[in-house]
Coordinates of C-alpha atoms in Angstrom, one line a residue:
Chain W
G1 CA -13.9 -2.9 9.3
E2 CA -13.1 -2.9 5.7
N3 CA -12.4 -5.6 4.1
V4 CA -11.1 -5.8 0.9
E5 CA -10.5 -9.0 -1.8
Q6 CA -9.0 -8.9 -4.4
H7 CA -8.8 -11.6 -7.4
P8 CA -7.4 -12.7 -9.7
S9 CA -4.5 -13.7 -7.5
T10 CA -2.2 -14.0 -10.3
L11 CA -2.8 -13.4 -14.0
S12 CA -1.0 -14.5 -17.5
V13 CA -1.9 -12.6 -20.9
Q14 CA -0.1 -12.2 -23.9
E15 CA 1.3 -8.7 -25.4
G16 CA -1.7 -6.9 -26.5
D17 CA -4.0 -8.3 -24.5
S18 CA -6.3 -6.9 -22.4
A19 CA -6.2 -7.1 -18.7
V20 CA -8.7 -7.0 -16.1
I21 CA -8.6 -7.4 -12.4
K22 CA -11.4 -6.8 -9.2
C23 CA -11.9 -5.9 -6.0
T24 CA -15.0 -5.5 -4.3
Y25 CA -15.3 -3.7 -0.7
S26 CA -17.6 -4.3 2.6
D27 CA -18.2 -1.0 4.4
S28 CA -20.3 1.5 2.0
A29 CA -19.3 4.5 3.7
S30 CA -16.0 4.0 1.7
N31 CA -15.5 6.5 -1.4
Y32 CA -11.9 6.2 -2.2
F33 CA -10.3 4.1 -4.4
P34 CA -7.0 4.2 -5.5
W35 CA -5.1 1.4 -7.7
Y36 CA -1.5 0.7 -6.9
K37 CA 1.6 -0.5 -9.2
Q38 CA 4.6 -2.8 -7.7
E39 CA 7.4 -3.3 -9.9
L40 CA 9.9 -6.1 -8.3
G41 CA 11.9 -5.0 -5.8
K42 CA 10.2 -1.7 -6.0
R43 CA 7.8 0.8 -3.9
P44 CA 4.6 0.6 -4.7
Q45 CA 3.4 3.6 -6.5
L46 CA -0.4 4.9 -7.8
I47 CA -1.4 4.8 -11.6
I48 CA -4.6 5.7 -10.9
D49 CA -7.7 7.0 -8.2
I50 CA -11.4 6.8 -8.7
R51 CA -13.8 8.6 -6.0
S52 CA -17.6 7.4 -5.8
N53 CA -18.9 10.7 -7.0
V54 CA -17.1 9.3 -10.7
G55 CA -18.2 5.9 -12.5
E56 CA -15.2 5.5 -14.6
K57 CA -11.8 7.1 -14.8
K58 CA -9.4 6.6 -17.9
D59 CA -5.6 7.7 -17.8
Q60 CA -4.7 6.6 -21.5
R61 CA -4.1 2.5 -21.2
I62 CA -5.6 2.4 -18.2
A63 CA -9.5 2.6 -16.3
V64 CA -10.9 2.3 -13.3
T65 CA -15.1 1.5 -13.2
L66 CA -16.5 2.1 -10.2
N67 CA -20.5 0.2 -9.3
K68 CA -21.8 1.8 -6.1
T69 CA -24.5 -0.6 -5.8
A70 CA -22.1 -4.0 -5.4
K71 CA -19.4 -2.6 -3.9
H72 CA -17.3 -3.7 -6.4
F73 CA -14.0 -1.5 -8.7
S74 CA -12.1 -2.8 -11.4
L75 CA -8.9 -1.9 -12.9
H76 CA -8.7 -2.5 -16.9
I77 CA -5.2 -2.2 -19.0
T78 CA -5.7 -2.3 -22.7
E79 CA -2.9 -2.9 -25.4
T80 CA -1.2 -5.1 -22.1
Q81 CA 3.1 -4.9 -22.7
P82 CA 5.6 -6.2 -20.9
E83 CA 6.6 -3.3 -19.0
D84 CA 3.1 -4.0 -17.1
S85 CA 4.3 -6.5 -15.2
A86 CA 4.0 -5.6 -12.4
V87 CA 2.0 -6.8 -9.1
Y88 CA -1.0 -4.7 -8.5
F89 CA -3.0 -3.6 -5.6
C90 CA -6.2 -2.0 -5.1
A91 CA -7.3 0.0 -1.6
A92 CA -10.5 1.1 -0.1
S93 CA -11.4 4.0 2.3
D94 CA -13.9 6.9 3.4
S95 CA -12.2 10.3 3.7
S96 CA -15.1 12.1 5.8
G97 CA -13.9 11.0 8.6
G98 CA -14.8 6.9 8.8
S99 CA -12.9 4.2 8.4
Y100 CA -10.6 6.8 6.6
I101 CA -7.7 3.9 7.0
P102 CA -7.2 2.5 3.7
T103 CA -6.9 -1.2 3.3
F104 CA -5.4 -2.8 0.8
G105 CA -6.2 -5.8 -1.3
R106 CA -3.7 -8.8 -1.4
G107 CA -2.6 -7.9 -4.9
T108 CA -2.5 -9.5 -8.2
S109 CA 0.7 -10.6 -10.3
L110 CA -0.1 -9.5 -13.8
I111 CA 2.5 -11.1 -15.8
V112 CA 2.1 -10.0 -19.8
H113 CA 4.4 -12.4 -22.2
P114 CA 5.8 -10.8 -25.1
Chain Y
N1 CA 11.9 17.2 -2.5
A2 CA 13.5 13.2 -1.1
G3 CA 10.2 12.1 -0.4
V4 CA 9.8 9.3 2.1
T5 CA 13.1 8.0 2.9
Q6 CA 13.5 4.7 4.7
T7 CA 16.8 3.1 6.1
P8 CA 18.1 0.8 6.4
K9 CA 17.3 -0.7 2.9
F10 CA 18.7 -4.2 4.4
Q11 CA 19.0 -5.6 7.5
V12 CA 19.9 -8.8 9.2
L13 CA 19.3 -9.5 12.6
K14 CA 19.6 -12.9 15.5
T15 CA 16.3 -13.9 17.4
G16 CA 15.7 -11.4 19.9
Q17 CA 17.6 -8.3 19.4
S18 CA 16.0 -4.9 19.1
M19 CA 16.3 -2.4 16.3
T20 CA 14.7 0.5 14.8
L21 CA 13.6 1.1 11.6
Q22 CA 13.8 4.8 10.4
C23 CA 11.2 7.1 8.0
A24 CA 11.6 10.6 7.5
Q25 CA 9.2 12.9 4.9
D26 CA 9.4 16.1 3.5
M27 CA 6.0 17.2 2.3
N28 CA 4.8 17.9 5.4
H29 CA 2.2 14.7 5.6
E30 CA 0.4 14.5 8.9
Y31 CA -0.7 10.5 7.8
M32 CA 2.1 8.4 8.3
S33 CA 2.2 4.1 8.5
W34 CA 3.8 1.3 8.6
Y35 CA 3.0 -2.2 6.6
R36 CA 5.0 -5.4 6.3
Q37 CA 4.8 -6.9 2.9
D38 CA 4.3 -10.8 3.0
P39 CA 4.0 -13.0 0.0
G40 CA 0.2 -13.3 -0.6
M41 CA -0.6 -11.3 1.6
G42 CA -0.2 -8.4 0.4
L43 CA 0.1 -5.0 2.2
R44 CA -0.8 -5.5 5.9
L45 CA -1.0 -2.0 8.0
I46 CA 1.4 -2.9 11.8
H47 CA 0.6 1.2 13.3
Y48 CA -0.3 4.7 11.8
S49 CA 0.2 8.3 12.9
V50 CA -2.3 10.8 12.0
G51 CA -0.3 14.1 13.5
A52 CA 2.6 14.0 15.5
G53 CA 1.9 13.2 18.8
I54 CA -1.0 10.8 18.4
T55 CA 0.0 7.2 17.0
D56 CA -2.3 3.8 17.2
Q57 CA -2.9 0.2 16.2
G58 CA -3.1 -1.1 12.9
E59 CA -3.6 -5.1 12.0
V60 CA -0.5 -6.4 13.1
P61 CA 0.9 -3.8 15.6
N62 CA 2.6 -7.0 18.3
G63 CA 5.8 -6.9 19.0
Y64 CA 6.1 -3.2 17.0
N65 CA 6.2 -0.1 18.7
V66 CA 6.3 3.3 17.1
S67 CA 6.2 7.3 18.0
R68 CA 6.2 11.0 16.5
S69 CA 7.2 13.4 18.2
T70 CA 7.8 15.6 14.9
T71 CA 5.5 15.4 11.6
E72 CA 8.6 14.7 9.8
D73 CA 9.8 11.6 11.2
F74 CA 7.9 8.1 12.8
P75 CA 10.1 5.1 13.3
L76 CA 9.1 1.7 13.9
R77 CA 11.1 -0.2 16.9
L78 CA 11.2 -4.3 17.2
L79 CA 11.5 -4.5 20.2
S80 CA 12.7 -8.6 20.1
A81 CA 12.9 -9.4 17.1
A82 CA 11.3 -13.2 16.3
P83 CA 12.1 -14.9 12.8
S84 CA 8.3 -13.8 12.0
Q85 CA 9.2 -10.4 12.0
T86 CA 11.2 -11.7 8.2
S87 CA 9.5 -9.5 6.1
V88 CA 9.8 -6.3 4.2
Y89 CA 8.8 -3.5 5.9
F90 CA 8.0 -0.2 4.1
C91 CA 6.7 3.5 5.7
A92 CA 4.1 5.6 3.9
S93 CA 2.6 9.0 4.1
S94 CA -0.2 11.2 2.9
Y95 CA -1.0 14.7 3.2
Q96 CA -4.6 13.8 5.0
T97 CA -6.3 10.6 5.8
G98 CA -8.5 8.2 3.7
G99 CA -8.5 9.8 0.5
D100 CA -5.3 10.5 -0.5
E101 CA -2.3 8.7 -2.3
Q102 CA -0.2 7.0 -0.3
F103 CA 3.5 8.0 -0.9
F104 CA 5.5 5.1 -0.4
G105 CA 9.4 4.8 1.2
P106 CA 11.8 2.5 -0.8
G107 CA 11.2 -0.3 1.7
T108 CA 13.2 -2.3 4.4
R109 CA 14.8 -5.9 3.9
L110 CA 14.6 -7.9 7.2
T111 CA 15.6 -11.4 8.2
V112 CA 15.7 -12.5 11.3
L113 CA 17.8 -15.4 12.3

C-alpha cells in the first residue's frame, strides 16, 4: 500500500519568514495530493490540493509543488503569520481506482513566533 | 448543510464497556471513514465505507466495528473498551474515493480508564 513520509515533525519560524513542509510517497499510481490544516482543538480542513497533471499550484500565501519523478510534494507558506500556527497534514491517494484510500503523513506542527 | 456531525464530543468509559460513536453527513457523500488521532501518529484509518452496505478495514481496525445501512450514517462501535483506545476520533466523508477533499467532523475525545 501507499506510504507517506512527512518532514519535519516540528517547524518553528519567525513571523514573516517562509515555511516549507515536505512529503514523499511510495505509490507511483497516486495522483491526488491534498494538504490539511488542523488548528488546536479543531478538525482538519483542506487548504490546498494538487493533482498529478499539475506541477505547482498557488493560493495567495500558500503554494504546493509536485515532483512526480522523485515522488515528493511540498507545501510552501510565505510571509507567515501567527494564525498560520497549526498542525499540517499531507496526504496521497489514487483517484483512478487503485489505492484510492487517502494515506496521511504524520503531521508537522508549525509554530510562528510574533 | 450541517456537513459532518459527530456525537458525543467527549466520552469517558471504563475498561470493558462498549459504546457507539455516531457520525452523520448531509452532503450525499458515498465515501465515509473513521480515523483516530494520537500525538505524533497523525491520522490512522480505522474503517471505511465506499457506499451503503459496503465497509472495509483500515490500518487499525482491531477492537472496532462499523456498519453502513444508509448513505448518511456511519457509526463506530467499540466492543470492549481498552485504555489503548483513548484517542480523538474523527469521522470524514467525501463525494468519491481517492481524488476528493475529505470533510471531517468535529471529533470525539474518548478516554478509557
